[in-house]
Every structure is written in structure tokens, then in C-alpha cells.
Short mmCIF file of C-alpha atoms in Angstrom, two decimals:
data_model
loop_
_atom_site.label_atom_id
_atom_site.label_comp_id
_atom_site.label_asym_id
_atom_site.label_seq_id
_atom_site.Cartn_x
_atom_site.Cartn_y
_atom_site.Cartn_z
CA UNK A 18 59.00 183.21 33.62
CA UNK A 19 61.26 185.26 31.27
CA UNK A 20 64.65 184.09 30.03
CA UNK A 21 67.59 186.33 29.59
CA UNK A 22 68.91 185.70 26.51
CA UNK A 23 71.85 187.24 27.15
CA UNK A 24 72.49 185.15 30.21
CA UNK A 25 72.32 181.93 28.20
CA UNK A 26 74.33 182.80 25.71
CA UNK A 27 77.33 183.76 28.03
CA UNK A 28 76.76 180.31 29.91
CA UNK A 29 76.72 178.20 26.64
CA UNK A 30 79.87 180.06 25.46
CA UNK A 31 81.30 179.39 28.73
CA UNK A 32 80.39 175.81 28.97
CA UNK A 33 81.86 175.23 25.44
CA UNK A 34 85.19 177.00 26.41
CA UNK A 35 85.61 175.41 29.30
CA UNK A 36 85.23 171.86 27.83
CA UNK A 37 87.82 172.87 25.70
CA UNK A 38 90.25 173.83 28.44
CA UNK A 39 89.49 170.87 30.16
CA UNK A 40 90.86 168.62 27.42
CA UNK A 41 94.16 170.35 27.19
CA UNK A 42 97.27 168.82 28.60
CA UNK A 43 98.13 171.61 30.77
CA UNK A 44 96.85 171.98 34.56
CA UNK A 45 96.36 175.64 34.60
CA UNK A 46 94.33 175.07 31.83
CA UNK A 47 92.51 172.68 33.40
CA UNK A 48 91.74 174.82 36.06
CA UNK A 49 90.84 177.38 33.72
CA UNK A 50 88.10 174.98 32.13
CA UNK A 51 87.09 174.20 35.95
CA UNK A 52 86.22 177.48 37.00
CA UNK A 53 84.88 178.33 33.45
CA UNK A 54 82.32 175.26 33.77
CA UNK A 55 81.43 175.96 37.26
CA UNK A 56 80.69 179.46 36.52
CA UNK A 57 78.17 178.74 33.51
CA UNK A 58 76.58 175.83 35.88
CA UNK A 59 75.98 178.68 38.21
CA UNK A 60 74.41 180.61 35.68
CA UNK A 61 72.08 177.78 34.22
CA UNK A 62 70.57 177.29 37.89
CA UNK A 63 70.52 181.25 37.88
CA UNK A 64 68.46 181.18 34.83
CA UNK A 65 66.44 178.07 35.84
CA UNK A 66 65.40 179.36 39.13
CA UNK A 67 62.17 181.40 37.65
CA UNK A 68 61.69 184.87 37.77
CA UNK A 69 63.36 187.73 39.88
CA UNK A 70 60.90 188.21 43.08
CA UNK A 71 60.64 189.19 46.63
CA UNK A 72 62.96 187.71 49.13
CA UNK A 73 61.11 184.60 50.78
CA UNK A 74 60.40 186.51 53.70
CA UNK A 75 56.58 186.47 54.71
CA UNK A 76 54.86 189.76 55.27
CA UNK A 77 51.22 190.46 55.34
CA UNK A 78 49.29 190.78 52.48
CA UNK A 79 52.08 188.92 49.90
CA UNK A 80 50.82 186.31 47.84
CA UNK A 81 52.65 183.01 47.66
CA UNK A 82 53.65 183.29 44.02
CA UNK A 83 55.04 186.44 45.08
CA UNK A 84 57.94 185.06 46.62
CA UNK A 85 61.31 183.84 45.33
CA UNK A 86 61.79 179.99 45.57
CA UNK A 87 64.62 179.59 48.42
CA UNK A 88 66.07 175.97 46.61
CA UNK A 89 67.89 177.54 43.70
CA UNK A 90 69.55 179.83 45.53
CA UNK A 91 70.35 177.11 48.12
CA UNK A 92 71.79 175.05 45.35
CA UNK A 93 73.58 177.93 43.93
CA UNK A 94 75.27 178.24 47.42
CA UNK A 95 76.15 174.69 47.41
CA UNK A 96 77.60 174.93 43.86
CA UNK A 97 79.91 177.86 44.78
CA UNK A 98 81.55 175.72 47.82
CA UNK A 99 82.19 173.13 45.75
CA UNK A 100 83.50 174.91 42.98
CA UNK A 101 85.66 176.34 45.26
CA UNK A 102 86.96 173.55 46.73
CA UNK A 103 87.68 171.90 43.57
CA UNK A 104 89.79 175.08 42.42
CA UNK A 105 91.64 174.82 45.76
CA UNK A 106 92.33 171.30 45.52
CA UNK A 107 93.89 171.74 41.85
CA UNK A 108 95.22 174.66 42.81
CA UNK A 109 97.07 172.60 45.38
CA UNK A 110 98.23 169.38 42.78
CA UNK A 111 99.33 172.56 40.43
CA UNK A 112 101.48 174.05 42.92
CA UNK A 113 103.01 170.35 43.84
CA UNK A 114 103.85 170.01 40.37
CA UNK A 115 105.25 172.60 39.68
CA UNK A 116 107.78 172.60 42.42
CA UNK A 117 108.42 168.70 41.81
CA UNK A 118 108.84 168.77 37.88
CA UNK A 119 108.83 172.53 37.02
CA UNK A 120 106.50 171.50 34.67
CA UNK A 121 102.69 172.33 34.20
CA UNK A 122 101.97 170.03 31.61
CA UNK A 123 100.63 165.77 32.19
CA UNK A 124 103.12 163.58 30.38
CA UNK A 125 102.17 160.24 29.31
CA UNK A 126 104.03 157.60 31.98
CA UNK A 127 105.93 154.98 30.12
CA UNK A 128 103.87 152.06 31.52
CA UNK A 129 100.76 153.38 30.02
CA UNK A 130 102.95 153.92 26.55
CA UNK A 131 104.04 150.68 26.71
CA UNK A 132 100.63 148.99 27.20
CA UNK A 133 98.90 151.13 24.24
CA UNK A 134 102.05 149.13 22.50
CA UNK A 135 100.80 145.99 23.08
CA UNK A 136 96.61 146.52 23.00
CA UNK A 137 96.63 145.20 19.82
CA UNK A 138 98.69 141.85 20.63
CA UNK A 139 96.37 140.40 23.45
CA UNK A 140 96.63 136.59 23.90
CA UNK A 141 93.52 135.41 25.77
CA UNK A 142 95.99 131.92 26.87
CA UNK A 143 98.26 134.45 28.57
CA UNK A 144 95.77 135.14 31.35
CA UNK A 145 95.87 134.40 34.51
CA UNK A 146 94.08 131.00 35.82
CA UNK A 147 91.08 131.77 38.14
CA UNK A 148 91.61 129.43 41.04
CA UNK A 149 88.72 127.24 42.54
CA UNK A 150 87.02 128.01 46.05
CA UNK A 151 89.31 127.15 48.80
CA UNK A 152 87.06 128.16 51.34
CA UNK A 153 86.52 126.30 54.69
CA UNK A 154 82.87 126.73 54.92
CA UNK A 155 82.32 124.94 51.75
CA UNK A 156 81.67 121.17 51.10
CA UNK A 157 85.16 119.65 49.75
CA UNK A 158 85.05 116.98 47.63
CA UNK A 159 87.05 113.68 48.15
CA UNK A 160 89.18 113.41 45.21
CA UNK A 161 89.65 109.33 46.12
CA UNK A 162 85.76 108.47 46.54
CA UNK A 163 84.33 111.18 44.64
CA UNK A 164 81.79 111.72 47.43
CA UNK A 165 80.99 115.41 49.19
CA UNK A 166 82.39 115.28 52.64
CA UNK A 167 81.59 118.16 55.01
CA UNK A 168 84.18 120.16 56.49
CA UNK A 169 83.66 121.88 59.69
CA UNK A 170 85.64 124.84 60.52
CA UNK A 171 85.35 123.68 64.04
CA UNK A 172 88.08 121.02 63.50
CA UNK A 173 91.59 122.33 64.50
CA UNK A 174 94.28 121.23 61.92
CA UNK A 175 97.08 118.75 63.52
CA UNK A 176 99.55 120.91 63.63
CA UNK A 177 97.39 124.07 64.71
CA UNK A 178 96.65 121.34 67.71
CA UNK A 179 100.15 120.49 68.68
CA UNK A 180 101.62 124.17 68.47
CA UNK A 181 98.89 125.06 70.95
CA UNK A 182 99.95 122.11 73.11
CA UNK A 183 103.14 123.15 72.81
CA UNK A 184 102.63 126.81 73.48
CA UNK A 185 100.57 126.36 76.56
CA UNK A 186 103.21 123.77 78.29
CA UNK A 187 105.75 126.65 77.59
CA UNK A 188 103.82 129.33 79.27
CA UNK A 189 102.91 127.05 82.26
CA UNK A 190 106.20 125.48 83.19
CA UNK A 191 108.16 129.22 83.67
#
């Protein structure tokens, strides 16, 4: 298996621009860094897919290690779609953007500013108190004995009992 030097030179130089982009502010670069990663993935499972060969059609007299593993190129397939789709999608939040703000650029929300205010001053008595079970398919205790009693979710509540009385004596008598 021989590597192109070349080849993984250009991806490494495109991976490390395209980390870059993506840590800009700006959605077009973004996109740039997007399409700049995708592209030097593509080229990494280029190089990593062995050694230029026949086309893994089978003919008579061709050795198996003649042929060209069909997976890579199956993955590279795969990659491209979803490359693509990604660039559509932010292609698409880009365009919304743009005609919403006029703007390209991701601005910090004044919430989030506000809270990165206030990391630093974090009272742990401030928080919230985590109620207790209130299911009905768990034994309750009885505060006044201090004994488990079982409760059955069986049992219809009084009221629950007398509004469905009350309902069906409405429904019957009209």
C-alpha cells in the first residue's frame, strides 16, 4: 500500500483550516470550515482505502487481491451525502439569517451574558427543593401512626366518586 504524500498533506492543511473557520463567529465561515473538513475527511478515507486497483468486478483469471475493496468507496459515497446535506441545511439557517437580521455574524443573547455574570456568585441554598415521591403506586406512610399503609390505585377518591355519580344521573335523566 503506497501513501501519497501529497494527498495527506492537502487533507491535514485542510483539516487545520477548516477547524479554524469553524471557530469563527461568522456563518459563512462556518460553512466554509464545513465543507473544508468534509473535504479532507473524504480524502483521509481516499488515502486509507489501500491501493489503486481493478474495479470489484469479477472476471476470469483475476486474483482476489487484485480487486479494489468496494467499503471505502461506499463510505466515501455516504460521506459526500452527508456533507451535502449539512452544507444545505446551513446554507438554509444562513439564508434565514440573513434576511431576518441582515447580519451573518452569532451574537451573544443577553440571557447567556447575564448568566456568565453571575457563574461566579452561585448559592447552593438558592436551589430548588427536590420534592418527595408522590406517586400512587408507592407505599404512603401514615404521618399519625408512623406505620406503612398500602395504597391501591384501585380506590376512587371521594370526590372522583361523587362527580361520576353525578355525571351519570345527568346523562340518564335527559
Amino acid at each position: 500500500m503506497t501513501i501519497n504524500l501529497t494527498l495527506l498533506v492537502v487533507m491535514g492543511a485542510m483539516l487545520a483550516v477548516g477547524i479554524y473557520l469553524l471557530l469563527e463567529r461568522s456563518l459563512t465561515r462556518v460553512l466554509l470550515g464545513i465543507i473544508l473538513i468534509s473535504n479532507g475527511v473524504n480524502l483521509l478515507i481516499l488515502q486509507t482505502s489501500g491501493r489503486a486497483g481493478e474495479p470489484p468486478i469479477v472476471r476470469d483469471g483475476m486474483e482476489a487481491g487484485d480487486y479494489l475493496d468496494p467499503l471505502p468507496q461506499a463510505l466515501l459515497l455516504t460521506a459526500i451525502v452527508i456533507a451535502f446535506a449539512m452544507v444545505a441545511l446551513l446554507l438554509a439557517l444562513i439564508y434565514r439569517s440573513w434576511v431576518l437580521g441582515r447580519q451573518d455574524e452569532v451574537t451573544d443573547d443577553e440571557e447567556d451574558r447575564r448568566v456568565a455574570a453571575t457563574i461566579g456568585a452561585h448559592d447552593p441554598e438558592e436551589d430548588a427543593d427536590v420534592g418527595t415521591e408522590t406517586s400512587e403506586f408507592i407505599d404512603a406512610v401514615d404521618p399519625a401512626t408512623g406505620t406503612v399503609r398500602s395504597v391501591s390505585p384501585a380506590e376512587p377518591r371521594d370526590d372522583a366518586a361523587t362527580a361520576l355519580t353525578e355525571g351519570s344521573r345527568g346523562a340518564g335523566e335527559s
